[in-house]
């Protein structure tokens, strides 16, 4: 069997080897069965495919370009580095691919309301956007800690008509936002679809979210063949839950000559314990409905993660990544805050692209990869998001003073004053 | 302390039935607010007339629980609760002559070791385990381990469960079937959902196992109402609230009120 056939076989059962599955309250089981059926019916329905691809072209702005990063590439040992420009999508990141797909599906299922969790706010913004476009009510759960560090995105969601619910329990970050969204969903499942924002969670979410992002991998494969005349040596992405990585990887998973490289948040350094490096310091366990790698203590209690990047600050990871890790098909490495911020600065100054801090972890990985693979190697990085939302964090990091009034406006908007 | 014998849960239900009443089931997390205090609290539940106690294993991400229980388990974890604390409280319940079961999210059991957990629980006198986020599909290794160590695996049914699923769940459940009265998380509600009687009736058609109803039950009147159609009444958040408000005494009084309730349902 080819890798793809193996993948499909495990996908059928909602598992990826020993990972994935469904660890949820019984109350959600029927809803997940219905979602699974609706999703599989939709993706073979030509009408749904046309609706989605029209939106991708006319609304999101797909296909996104594949940009050769000439000057950045010089700092990567002269490798041919290409950026898959998901930052140029409407709303500024890859997240819109999945949000449009799922909200369209929710509408098709007759749901009138969508809910979402968000860390960096990009998925919340994307869901609020899709809900506004398609006329559904929208509520977004966001950890209180994240509403502070991503105040601009909170304001964007409110402007788009979504309700933003600040989550004040637990570690007040993405993990707790997911808990709250699940609690909402258990009680509201008749009218509400939960637009989970990454390739985690109970089956069918990991398959469904990968499917809606697989357009990234399909386009990249075609684009690189057109410009280089050959497949890349490696494709790389940052990995929080892992949706942008899964979208890119899915286009190359059967091409065994193409290395799949994921970069997770090393925070202050894996040795400090303040990080989100699930593959370096986590172990298999169950979190948020799936078996996967989890940061946990010996009793199975989740250990809060830490990263300068809200979008990577999550103690679990998509179960398919866990399987790709164990089988050796993909390789995951941690990148700590300072290495990511150095790459953030380098990309901004050499390419004129201010990346999201999440993406900066992938950029740092590409610098390492160039050294490893050599000057003529071809590397695609998923430039998963733009950095506008991170300007305040980056300015603080680099010691740039912001005009008081400007910062004040974004915070006031965020707090709904 | 005597190791629990197989069937102690069904014996407790049979005993209640012989008295023409429903069984009263109370929940408190182990180690809440501290280990010693949680032992005093379960003893007060026993004294007040609770027939079966669910000892909660505190977990960092309790996604089936509302704010009251979330805060209680946070407090327990902060004060150092571990699976060992759970076994200690289970033993204390068994020593009172009341049937102890554990209520736990799946990951802590998986990390403890599935077989290990079943064995240690049985040694401590535990009779069963309620696993609110374990589906029967994922639960087969646990069902096998539980059978090996004479511990009853207790699964939940929900108003959204199809008849086909209820049938499968009843097939794999031992002890009693936990019927979640409503679509939602734990927490006291003014009214017990009107979905509960219909759900209990659907479960009855699939099994002879006793059926207990939980989620949202907080007082004697609600207990009496449920006792009219179910074999057991489960109360959780209300006990946590009572413990927060008035400690041992309030917990004992609530147990007494509920024990009256389950005796007025017939």
PDB file of N, CA and C in Angstrom, chain B residues 122-207:
ATOM      1  N   UNK B 122     -10.124  -1.711  42.926  1.00  0.00           N
ATOM      2  CA  UNK B 122     -10.794  -2.867  43.523  1.00  0.00           C
ATOM      3  C   UNK B 122     -10.223  -3.139  44.914  1.00  0.00           C
ATOM      4  N   UNK B 123      -8.892  -3.019  45.038  1.00  0.00           N
ATOM      5  CA  UNK B 123      -8.263  -3.242  46.346  1.00  0.00           C
ATOM      6  C   UNK B 123      -8.724  -2.220  47.383  1.00  0.00           C
ATOM      7  N   UNK B 124      -8.990  -0.993  46.903  1.00  0.00           N
ATOM      8  CA  UNK B 124      -9.417   0.064  47.824  1.00  0.00           C
ATOM      9  C   UNK B 124     -10.903  -0.055  48.169  1.00  0.00           C
ATOM     10  N   UNK B 125     -11.594  -0.970  47.527  1.00  0.00           N
ATOM     11  CA  UNK B 125     -13.016  -1.133  47.830  1.00  0.00           C
ATOM     12  C   UNK B 125     -13.941  -0.462  46.838  1.00  0.00           C
ATOM     13  N   UNK B 126     -13.391   0.054  45.757  1.00  0.00           N
ATOM     14  CA  UNK B 126     -14.219   0.718  44.744  1.00  0.00           C
ATOM     15  C   UNK B 126     -15.019  -0.285  43.934  1.00  0.00           C
ATOM     16  N   UNK B 127     -16.243   0.074  43.569  1.00  0.00           N
ATOM     17  CA  UNK B 127     -17.125  -0.878  42.895  1.00  0.00           C
ATOM     18  C   UNK B 127     -17.287  -0.599  41.408  1.00  0.00           C
ATOM     19  N   UNK B 128     -16.980   0.620  40.983  1.00  0.00           N
ATOM     20  CA  UNK B 128     -17.189   0.933  39.572  1.00  0.00           C
ATOM     21  C   UNK B 128     -16.535   2.249  39.206  1.00  0.00           C
ATOM     22  N   UNK B 129     -16.542   2.550  37.906  1.00  0.00           N
ATOM     23  CA  UNK B 129     -15.979   3.817  37.437  1.00  0.00           C
ATOM     24  C   UNK B 129     -16.896   4.424  36.378  1.00  0.00           C
ATOM     25  N   UNK B 130     -17.233   5.690  36.583  1.00  0.00           N
ATOM     26  CA  UNK B 130     -17.996   6.454  35.584  1.00  0.00           C
ATOM     27  C   UNK B 130     -16.993   7.260  34.770  1.00  0.00           C
ATOM     28  N   UNK B 131     -17.049   7.125  33.456  1.00  0.00           N
ATOM     29  CA  UNK B 131     -16.071   7.790  32.582  1.00  0.00           C
ATOM     30  C   UNK B 131     -16.815   8.694  31.598  1.00  0.00           C
ATOM     31  N   UNK B 132     -16.981   9.972  31.927  1.00  0.00           N
ATOM     32  CA  UNK B 132     -17.864  10.842  31.148  1.00  0.00           C
ATOM     33  C   UNK B 132     -17.368  11.195  29.749  1.00  0.00           C
ATOM     34  N   UNK B 133     -16.078  11.007  29.470  1.00  0.00           N
ATOM     35  CA  UNK B 133     -15.610  11.338  28.117  1.00  0.00           C
ATOM     36  C   UNK B 133     -15.056  10.113  27.398  1.00  0.00           C
ATOM     37  N   UNK B 134     -15.427   8.935  27.892  1.00  0.00           N
ATOM     38  CA  UNK B 134     -14.982   7.708  27.214  1.00  0.00           C
ATOM     39  C   UNK B 134     -16.176   7.107  26.480  1.00  0.00           C
ATOM     40  N   UNK B 135     -16.062   7.020  25.163  1.00  0.00           N
ATOM     41  CA  UNK B 135     -17.138   6.380  24.410  1.00  0.00           C
ATOM     42  C   UNK B 135     -16.916   4.863  24.454  1.00  0.00           C
ATOM     43  N   UNK B 136     -17.976   4.101  24.232  1.00  0.00           N
ATOM     44  CA  UNK B 136     -17.796   2.647  24.253  1.00  0.00           C
ATOM     45  C   UNK B 136     -16.853   2.196  23.145  1.00  0.00           C
ATOM     46  N   UNK B 137     -16.800   2.953  22.048  1.00  0.00           N
ATOM     47  CA  UNK B 137     -15.910   2.584  20.945  1.00  0.00           C
ATOM     48  C   UNK B 137     -14.450   2.632  21.402  1.00  0.00           C
ATOM     49  N   UNK B 138     -14.099   3.699  22.138  1.00  0.00           N
ATOM     50  CA  UNK B 138     -12.717   3.828  22.614  1.00  0.00           C
ATOM     51  C   UNK B 138     -12.517   3.049  23.907  1.00  0.00           C
ATOM     52  N   UNK B 139     -13.599   2.602  24.525  1.00  0.00           N
ATOM     53  CA  UNK B 139     -13.518   2.064  25.879  1.00  0.00           C
ATOM     54  C   UNK B 139     -13.310   0.564  25.980  1.00  0.00           C
ATOM     55  N   UNK B 140     -13.143  -0.117  24.860  1.00  0.00           N
ATOM     56  CA  UNK B 140     -13.077  -1.587  24.932  1.00  0.00           C
ATOM     57  C   UNK B 140     -11.912  -2.113  25.797  1.00  0.00           C
ATOM     58  N   UNK B 141     -10.707  -1.537  25.704  1.00  0.00           N
ATOM     59  CA  UNK B 141      -9.634  -2.024  26.594  1.00  0.00           C
ATOM     60  C   UNK B 141      -9.990  -1.832  28.078  1.00  0.00           C
ATOM     61  N   UNK B 142     -10.659  -0.721  28.353  1.00  0.00           N
ATOM     62  CA  UNK B 142     -11.064  -0.461  29.738  1.00  0.00           C
ATOM     63  C   UNK B 142     -12.131  -1.454  30.193  1.00  0.00           C
ATOM     64  N   UNK B 143     -13.073  -1.744  29.330  1.00  0.00           N
ATOM     65  CA  UNK B 143     -14.147  -2.679  29.681  1.00  0.00           C
ATOM     66  C   UNK B 143     -13.548  -4.048  30.026  1.00  0.00           C
ATOM     67  N   UNK B 144     -12.536  -4.447  29.243  1.00  0.00           N
ATOM     68  CA  UNK B 144     -11.887  -5.735  29.505  1.00  0.00           C
ATOM     69  C   UNK B 144     -11.137  -5.716  30.836  1.00  0.00           C
ATOM     70  N   UNK B 145     -10.398  -4.629  31.098  1.00  0.00           N
ATOM     71  CA  UNK B 145      -9.627  -4.535  32.340  1.00  0.00           C
ATOM     72  C   UNK B 145     -10.556  -4.494  33.549  1.00  0.00           C
ATOM     73  N   UNK B 146     -11.665  -3.766  33.407  1.00  0.00           N
ATOM     74  CA  UNK B 146     -12.612  -3.649  34.512  1.00  0.00           C
ATOM     75  C   UNK B 146     -13.215  -5.021  34.834  1.00  0.00           C
ATOM     76  N   UNK B 147     -13.549  -5.777  33.789  1.00  0.00           N
ATOM     77  CA  UNK B 147     -14.134  -7.105  34.006  1.00  0.00           C
ATOM     78  C   UNK B 147     -13.155  -8.006  34.753  1.00  0.00           C
ATOM     79  N   UNK B 148     -11.880  -7.892  34.376  1.00  0.00           N
ATOM     80  CA  UNK B 148     -10.843  -8.720  34.983  1.00  0.00           C
ATOM     81  C   UNK B 148     -10.727  -8.464  36.487  1.00  0.00           C
ATOM     82  N   UNK B 149     -10.990  -7.214  36.894  1.00  0.00           N
ATOM     83  CA  UNK B 149     -10.792  -6.856  38.300  1.00  0.00           C
ATOM     84  C   UNK B 149     -12.100  -6.581  39.029  1.00  0.00           C
ATOM     85  N   UNK B 150     -13.190  -7.066  38.497  1.00  0.00           N
ATOM     86  CA  UNK B 150     -14.489  -6.939  39.177  1.00  0.00           C
ATOM     87  C   UNK B 150     -14.870  -5.497  39.486  1.00  0.00           C
ATOM     88  N   UNK B 151     -14.590  -4.624  38.557  1.00  0.00           N
ATOM     89  CA  UNK B 151     -15.008  -3.233  38.702  1.00  0.00           C
ATOM     90  C   UNK B 151     -16.039  -2.970  37.606  1.00  0.00           C
ATOM     91  N   UNK B 152     -17.134  -2.301  37.952  1.00  0.00           N
ATOM     92  CA  UNK B 152     -18.191  -2.064  36.960  1.00  0.00           C
ATOM     93  C   UNK B 152     -17.870  -0.844  36.093  1.00  0.00           C
ATOM     94  N   UNK B 153     -17.798  -0.997  34.765  1.00  0.00           N
ATOM     95  CA  UNK B 153     -17.657   0.182  33.895  1.00  0.00           C
ATOM     96  C   UNK B 153     -19.035   0.806  33.672  1.00  0.00           C
ATOM     97  N   UNK B 154     -19.167   2.059  34.050  1.00  0.00           N
ATOM     98  CA  UNK B 154     -20.468   2.736  33.975  1.00  0.00           C
ATOM     99  C   UNK B 154     -20.404   3.811  32.896  1.00  0.00           C
ATOM    100  N   UNK B 155     -21.258   3.690  31.894  1.00  0.00           N
ATOM    101  CA  UNK B 155     -21.267   4.648  30.787  1.00  0.00           C
ATOM    102  C   UNK B 155     -22.514   5.520  30.837  1.00  0.00           C
ATOM    103  N   UNK B 156     -22.425   6.652  30.154  1.00  0.00           N
ATOM    104  CA  UNK B 156     -23.537   7.600  30.139  1.00  0.00           C
ATOM    105  C   UNK B 156     -24.356   7.454  28.862  1.00  0.00           C
ATOM    106  N   UNK B 157     -25.642   7.745  28.992  1.00  0.00           N
ATOM    107  CA  UNK B 157     -26.480   7.964  27.817  1.00  0.00           C
ATOM    108  C   UNK B 157     -26.999   9.399  27.897  1.00  0.00           C
ATOM    109  N   UNK B 158     -27.299   9.974  26.750  1.00  0.00           N
ATOM    110  CA  UNK B 158     -27.747  11.369  26.707  1.00  0.00           C
ATOM    111  C   UNK B 158     -29.036  11.448  25.897  1.00  0.00           C
ATOM    112  N   UNK B 159     -29.791  12.546  26.072  1.00  0.00           N
ATOM    113  CA  UNK B 159     -31.026  12.684  25.290  1.00  0.00           C
ATOM    114  C   UNK B 159     -30.783  12.576  23.783  1.00  0.00           C
ATOM    115  N   UNK B 160     -29.568  12.916  23.341  1.00  0.00           N
ATOM    116  CA  UNK B 160     -29.279  12.861  21.906  1.00  0.00           C
ATOM    117  C   UNK B 160     -28.867  11.469  21.437  1.00  0.00           C
ATOM    118  N   UNK B 161     -28.676  10.539  22.365  1.00  0.00           N
ATOM    119  CA  UNK B 161     -28.247   9.193  21.959  1.00  0.00           C
ATOM    120  C   UNK B 161     -29.343   8.523  21.138  1.00  0.00           C
ATOM    121  N   UNK B 162     -28.960   7.904  20.048  1.00  0.00           N
ATOM    122  CA  UNK B 162     -29.943   7.158  19.260  1.00  0.00           C
ATOM    123  C   UNK B 162     -30.268   5.858  19.998  1.00  0.00           C
ATOM    124  N   UNK B 163     -31.394   5.254  19.655  1.00  0.00           N
ATOM    125  CA  UNK B 163     -31.752   3.976  20.282  1.00  0.00           C
ATOM    126  C   UNK B 163     -30.693   2.913  20.023  1.00  0.00           C
ATOM    127  N   UNK B 164     -30.118   2.969  18.834  1.00  0.00           N
ATOM    128  CA  UNK B 164     -29.071   2.013  18.491  1.00  0.00           C
ATOM    129  C   UNK B 164     -27.870   2.164  19.427  1.00  0.00           C
ATOM    130  N   UNK B 165     -27.483   3.434  19.692  1.00  0.00           N
ATOM    131  CA  UNK B 165     -26.354   3.659  20.600  1.00  0.00           C
ATOM    132  C   UNK B 165     -26.709   3.248  22.017  1.00  0.00           C
ATOM    133  N   UNK B 166     -27.927   3.582  22.441  1.00  0.00           N
ATOM    134  CA  UNK B 166     -28.327   3.210  23.801  1.00  0.00           C
ATOM    135  C   UNK B 166     -28.201   1.697  23.971  1.00  0.00           C
ATOM    136  N   UNK B 167     -28.615   0.992  22.953  1.00  0.00           N
ATOM    137  CA  UNK B 167     -28.539  -0.467  23.009  1.00  0.00           C
ATOM    138  C   UNK B 167     -27.091  -0.928  23.203  1.00  0.00           C
ATOM    139  N   UNK B 168     -26.180  -0.368  22.422  1.00  0.00           N
ATOM    140  CA  UNK B 168     -24.764  -0.734  22.529  1.00  0.00           C
ATOM    141  C   UNK B 168     -24.194  -0.355  23.901  1.00  0.00           C
ATOM    142  N   UNK B 169     -24.560   0.836  24.364  1.00  0.00           N
ATOM    143  CA  UNK B 169     -24.021   1.316  25.642  1.00  0.00           C
ATOM    144  C   UNK B 169     -24.502   0.411  26.778  1.00  0.00           C
ATOM    145  N   UNK B 170     -25.768   0.054  26.762  1.00  0.00           N
ATOM    146  CA  UNK B 170     -26.308  -0.823  27.804  1.00  0.00           C
ATOM    147  C   UNK B 170     -25.608  -2.179  27.784  1.00  0.00           C
ATOM    148  N   UNK B 171     -25.269  -2.619  26.596  1.00  0.00           N
ATOM    149  CA  UNK B 171     -24.594  -3.909  26.466  1.00  0.00           C
ATOM    150  C   UNK B 171     -23.244  -3.906  27.185  1.00  0.00           C
ATOM    151  N   UNK B 172     -22.535  -2.770  27.145  1.00  0.00           N
ATOM    152  CA  UNK B 172     -21.190  -2.710  27.728  1.00  0.00           C
ATOM    153  C   UNK B 172     -21.156  -2.195  29.157  1.00  0.00           C
ATOM    154  N   UNK B 173     -22.283  -1.683  29.635  1.00  0.00           N
ATOM    155  CA  UNK B 173     -22.315  -1.092  30.970  1.00  0.00           C
ATOM    156  C   UNK B 173     -22.621  -2.153  32.021  1.00  0.00           C
ATOM    157  N   UNK B 174     -21.989  -1.980  33.198  1.00  0.00           N
ATOM    158  CA  UNK B 174     -22.316  -2.830  34.343  1.00  0.00           C
ATOM    159  C   UNK B 174     -22.695  -1.925  35.513  1.00  0.00           C
ATOM    160  N   UNK B 175     -23.448  -2.474  36.465  1.00  0.00           N
ATOM    161  CA  UNK B 175     -23.795  -1.704  37.659  1.00  0.00           C
ATOM    162  C   UNK B 175     -25.058  -0.908  37.459  1.00  0.00           C
ATOM    163  N   UNK B 176     -24.925   0.234  36.774  1.00  0.00           N
ATOM    164  CA  UNK B 176     -26.112   1.006  36.418  1.00  0.00           C
ATOM    165  C   UNK B 176     -25.821   1.868  35.197  1.00  0.00           C
ATOM    166  N   UNK B 177     -26.868   2.331  34.556  1.00  0.00           N
ATOM    167  CA  UNK B 177     -26.718   3.228  33.413  1.00  0.00           C
ATOM    168  C   UNK B 177     -26.919   4.659  33.920  1.00  0.00           C
ATOM    169  N   UNK B 178     -25.986   5.519  33.549  1.00  0.00           N
ATOM    170  CA  UNK B 178     -26.052   6.929  33.972  1.00  0.00           C
ATOM    171  C   UNK B 178     -26.760   7.709  32.868  1.00  0.00           C
ATOM    172  N   UNK B 179     -27.970   8.170  33.168  1.00  0.00           N
ATOM    173  CA  UNK B 179     -28.729   8.932  32.177  1.00  0.00           C
ATOM    174  C   UNK B 179     -28.545  10.424  32.427  1.00  0.00           C
ATOM    175  N   UNK B 180     -27.875  11.092  31.505  1.00  0.00           N
ATOM    176  CA  UNK B 180     -27.701  12.550  31.617  1.00  0.00           C
ATOM    177  C   UNK B 180     -29.039  13.190  31.246  1.00  0.00           C
ATOM    178  N   UNK B 181     -29.611  13.925  32.199  1.00  0.00           N
ATOM    179  CA  UNK B 181     -30.994  14.381  32.046  1.00  0.00           C
ATOM    180  C   UNK B 181     -31.157  15.421  30.960  1.00  0.00           C
ATOM    181  N   UNK B 182     -30.067  16.077  30.622  1.00  0.00           N
ATOM    182  CA  UNK B 182     -30.201  17.230  29.740  1.00  0.00           C
ATOM    183  C   UNK B 182     -28.988  17.335  28.844  1.00  0.00           C
ATOM    184  N   UNK B 183     -29.069  18.147  27.826  1.00  0.00           N
ATOM    185  CA  UNK B 183     -27.920  18.428  26.981  1.00  0.00           C
ATOM    186  C   UNK B 183     -27.192  19.598  27.620  1.00  0.00           C
ATOM    187  N   UNK B 184     -26.093  19.327  28.267  1.00  0.00           N
ATOM    188  CA  UNK B 184     -25.360  20.415  28.899  1.00  0.00           C
ATOM    189  C   UNK B 184     -24.367  19.882  29.905  1.00  0.00           C
ATOM    190  N   UNK B 185     -23.718  20.798  30.616  1.00  0.00           N
ATOM    191  CA  UNK B 185     -22.699  20.428  31.584  1.00  0.00           C
ATOM    192  C   UNK B 185     -23.320  20.308  32.970  1.00  0.00           C
ATOM    193  N   UNK B 186     -22.511  19.857  33.941  1.00  0.00           N
ATOM    194  CA  UNK B 186     -23.020  19.702  35.299  1.00  0.00           C
ATOM    195  C   UNK B 186     -23.347  21.063  35.900  1.00  0.00           C
ATOM    196  N   UNK B 187     -24.285  21.055  36.843  1.00  0.00           N
ATOM    197  CA  UNK B 187     -24.646  22.293  37.520  1.00  0.00           C
ATOM    198  C   UNK B 187     -26.114  22.264  37.880  1.00  0.00           C
ATOM    199  N   UNK B 188     -26.429  22.861  39.029  1.00  0.00           N
ATOM    200  CA  UNK B 188     -27.816  22.861  39.500  1.00  0.00           C
ATOM    201  C   UNK B 188     -28.702  23.652  38.540  1.00  0.00           C
ATOM    202  N   UNK B 189     -29.881  23.162  38.295  1.00  0.00           N
ATOM    203  CA  UNK B 189     -30.846  23.879  37.463  1.00  0.00           C
ATOM    204  C   UNK B 189     -32.165  23.978  38.227  1.00  0.00           C
ATOM    205  N   UNK B 190     -32.946  24.987  37.899  1.00  0.00           N
ATOM    206  CA  UNK B 190     -34.215  25.176  38.609  1.00  0.00           C
ATOM    207  C   UNK B 190     -35.142  23.997  38.361  1.00  0.00           C
ATOM    208  N   UNK B 191     -35.103  23.513  37.131  1.00  0.00           N
ATOM    209  CA  UNK B 191     -36.003  22.431  36.766  1.00  0.00           C
ATOM    210  C   UNK B 191     -35.197  21.315  36.155  1.00  0.00           C
ATOM    211  N   UNK B 192     -35.528  20.101  36.518  1.00  0.00           N
ATOM    212  CA  UNK B 192     -34.877  18.978  35.856  1.00  0.00           C
ATOM    213  C   UNK B 192     -35.523  18.852  34.480  1.00  0.00           C
ATOM    214  N   UNK B 193     -34.675  18.636  33.516  1.00  0.00           N
ATOM    215  CA  UNK B 193     -35.124  18.639  32.131  1.00  0.00           C
ATOM    216  C   UNK B 193     -36.274  17.673  31.880  1.00  0.00           C
ATOM    217  N   UNK B 194     -37.199  18.088  31.039  1.00  0.00           N
ATOM    218  CA  UNK B 194     -38.316  17.204  30.696  1.00  0.00           C
ATOM    219  C   UNK B 194     -37.914  16.123  29.696  1.00  0.00           C
ATOM    220  N   UNK B 195     -36.604  16.126  29.321  1.00  0.00           N
ATOM    221  CA  UNK B 195     -36.124  15.078  28.426  1.00  0.00           C
ATOM    222  C   UNK B 195     -35.829  13.796  29.202  1.00  0.00           C
ATOM    223  N   UNK B 196     -35.693  13.909  30.534  1.00  0.00           N
ATOM    224  CA  UNK B 196     -35.240  12.765  31.318  1.00  0.00           C
ATOM    225  C   UNK B 196     -36.215  11.574  31.301  1.00  0.00           C
ATOM    226  N   UNK B 197     -37.522  11.789  31.533  1.00  0.00           N
ATOM    227  CA  UNK B 197     -38.418  10.615  31.568  1.00  0.00           C
ATOM    228  C   UNK B 197     -38.414   9.844  30.252  1.00  0.00           C
ATOM    229  N   UNK B 198     -38.400  10.566  29.162  1.00  0.00           N
ATOM    230  CA  UNK B 198     -38.411   9.922  27.854  1.00  0.00           C
ATOM    231  C   UNK B 198     -37.122   9.106  27.645  1.00  0.00           C
ATOM    232  N   UNK B 199     -35.996   9.691  28.088  1.00  0.00           N
ATOM    233  CA  UNK B 199     -34.720   8.992  27.949  1.00  0.00           C
ATOM    234  C   UNK B 199     -34.717   7.714  28.782  1.00  0.00           C
ATOM    235  N   UNK B 200     -35.187   7.837  30.030  1.00  0.00           N
ATOM    236  CA  UNK B 200     -35.215   6.662  30.911  1.00  0.00           C
ATOM    237  C   UNK B 200     -36.085   5.572  30.285  1.00  0.00           C
ATOM    238  N   UNK B 201     -37.206   5.957  29.713  1.00  0.00           N
ATOM    239  CA  UNK B 201     -38.095   4.972  29.083  1.00  0.00           C
ATOM    240  C   UNK B 201     -37.383   4.277  27.923  1.00  0.00           C
ATOM    241  N   UNK B 202     -36.618   5.040  27.151  1.00  0.00           N
ATOM    242  CA  UNK B 202     -35.901   4.427  26.024  1.00  0.00           C
ATOM    243  C   UNK B 202     -34.831   3.455  26.520  1.00  0.00           C
ATOM    244  N   UNK B 203     -34.160   3.820  27.623  1.00  0.00           N
ATOM    245  CA  UNK B 203     -33.122   2.938  28.162  1.00  0.00           C
ATOM    246  C   UNK B 203     -33.757   1.657  28.704  1.00  0.00           C
ATOM    247  N   UNK B 204     -34.901   1.807  29.364  1.00  0.00           N
ATOM    248  CA  UNK B 204     -35.608   0.641  29.926  1.00  0.00           C
ATOM    249  C   UNK B 204     -35.868  -0.435  28.879  1.00  0.00           C
ATOM    250  N   UNK B 205     -36.166   0.022  27.679  1.00  0.00           N
ATOM    251  CA  UNK B 205     -36.482  -0.949  26.624  1.00  0.00           C
ATOM    252  C   UNK B 205     -35.258  -1.770  26.215  1.00  0.00           C
ATOM    253  N   UNK B 206     -34.038  -1.273  26.608  1.00  0.00           N
ATOM    254  CA  UNK B 206     -32.814  -1.961  26.183  1.00  0.00           C
ATOM    255  C   UNK B 206     -32.196  -2.822  27.276  1.00  0.00           C
ATOM    256  N   UNK B 207     -32.562  -2.599  28.516  1.00  0.00           N
ATOM    257  CA  UNK B 207     -31.794  -3.239  29.581  1.00  0.00           C
ATOM    258  C   UNK B 207     -32.616  -3.440  30.850  1.00  0.00           C
TER     259      UNK B 207
END
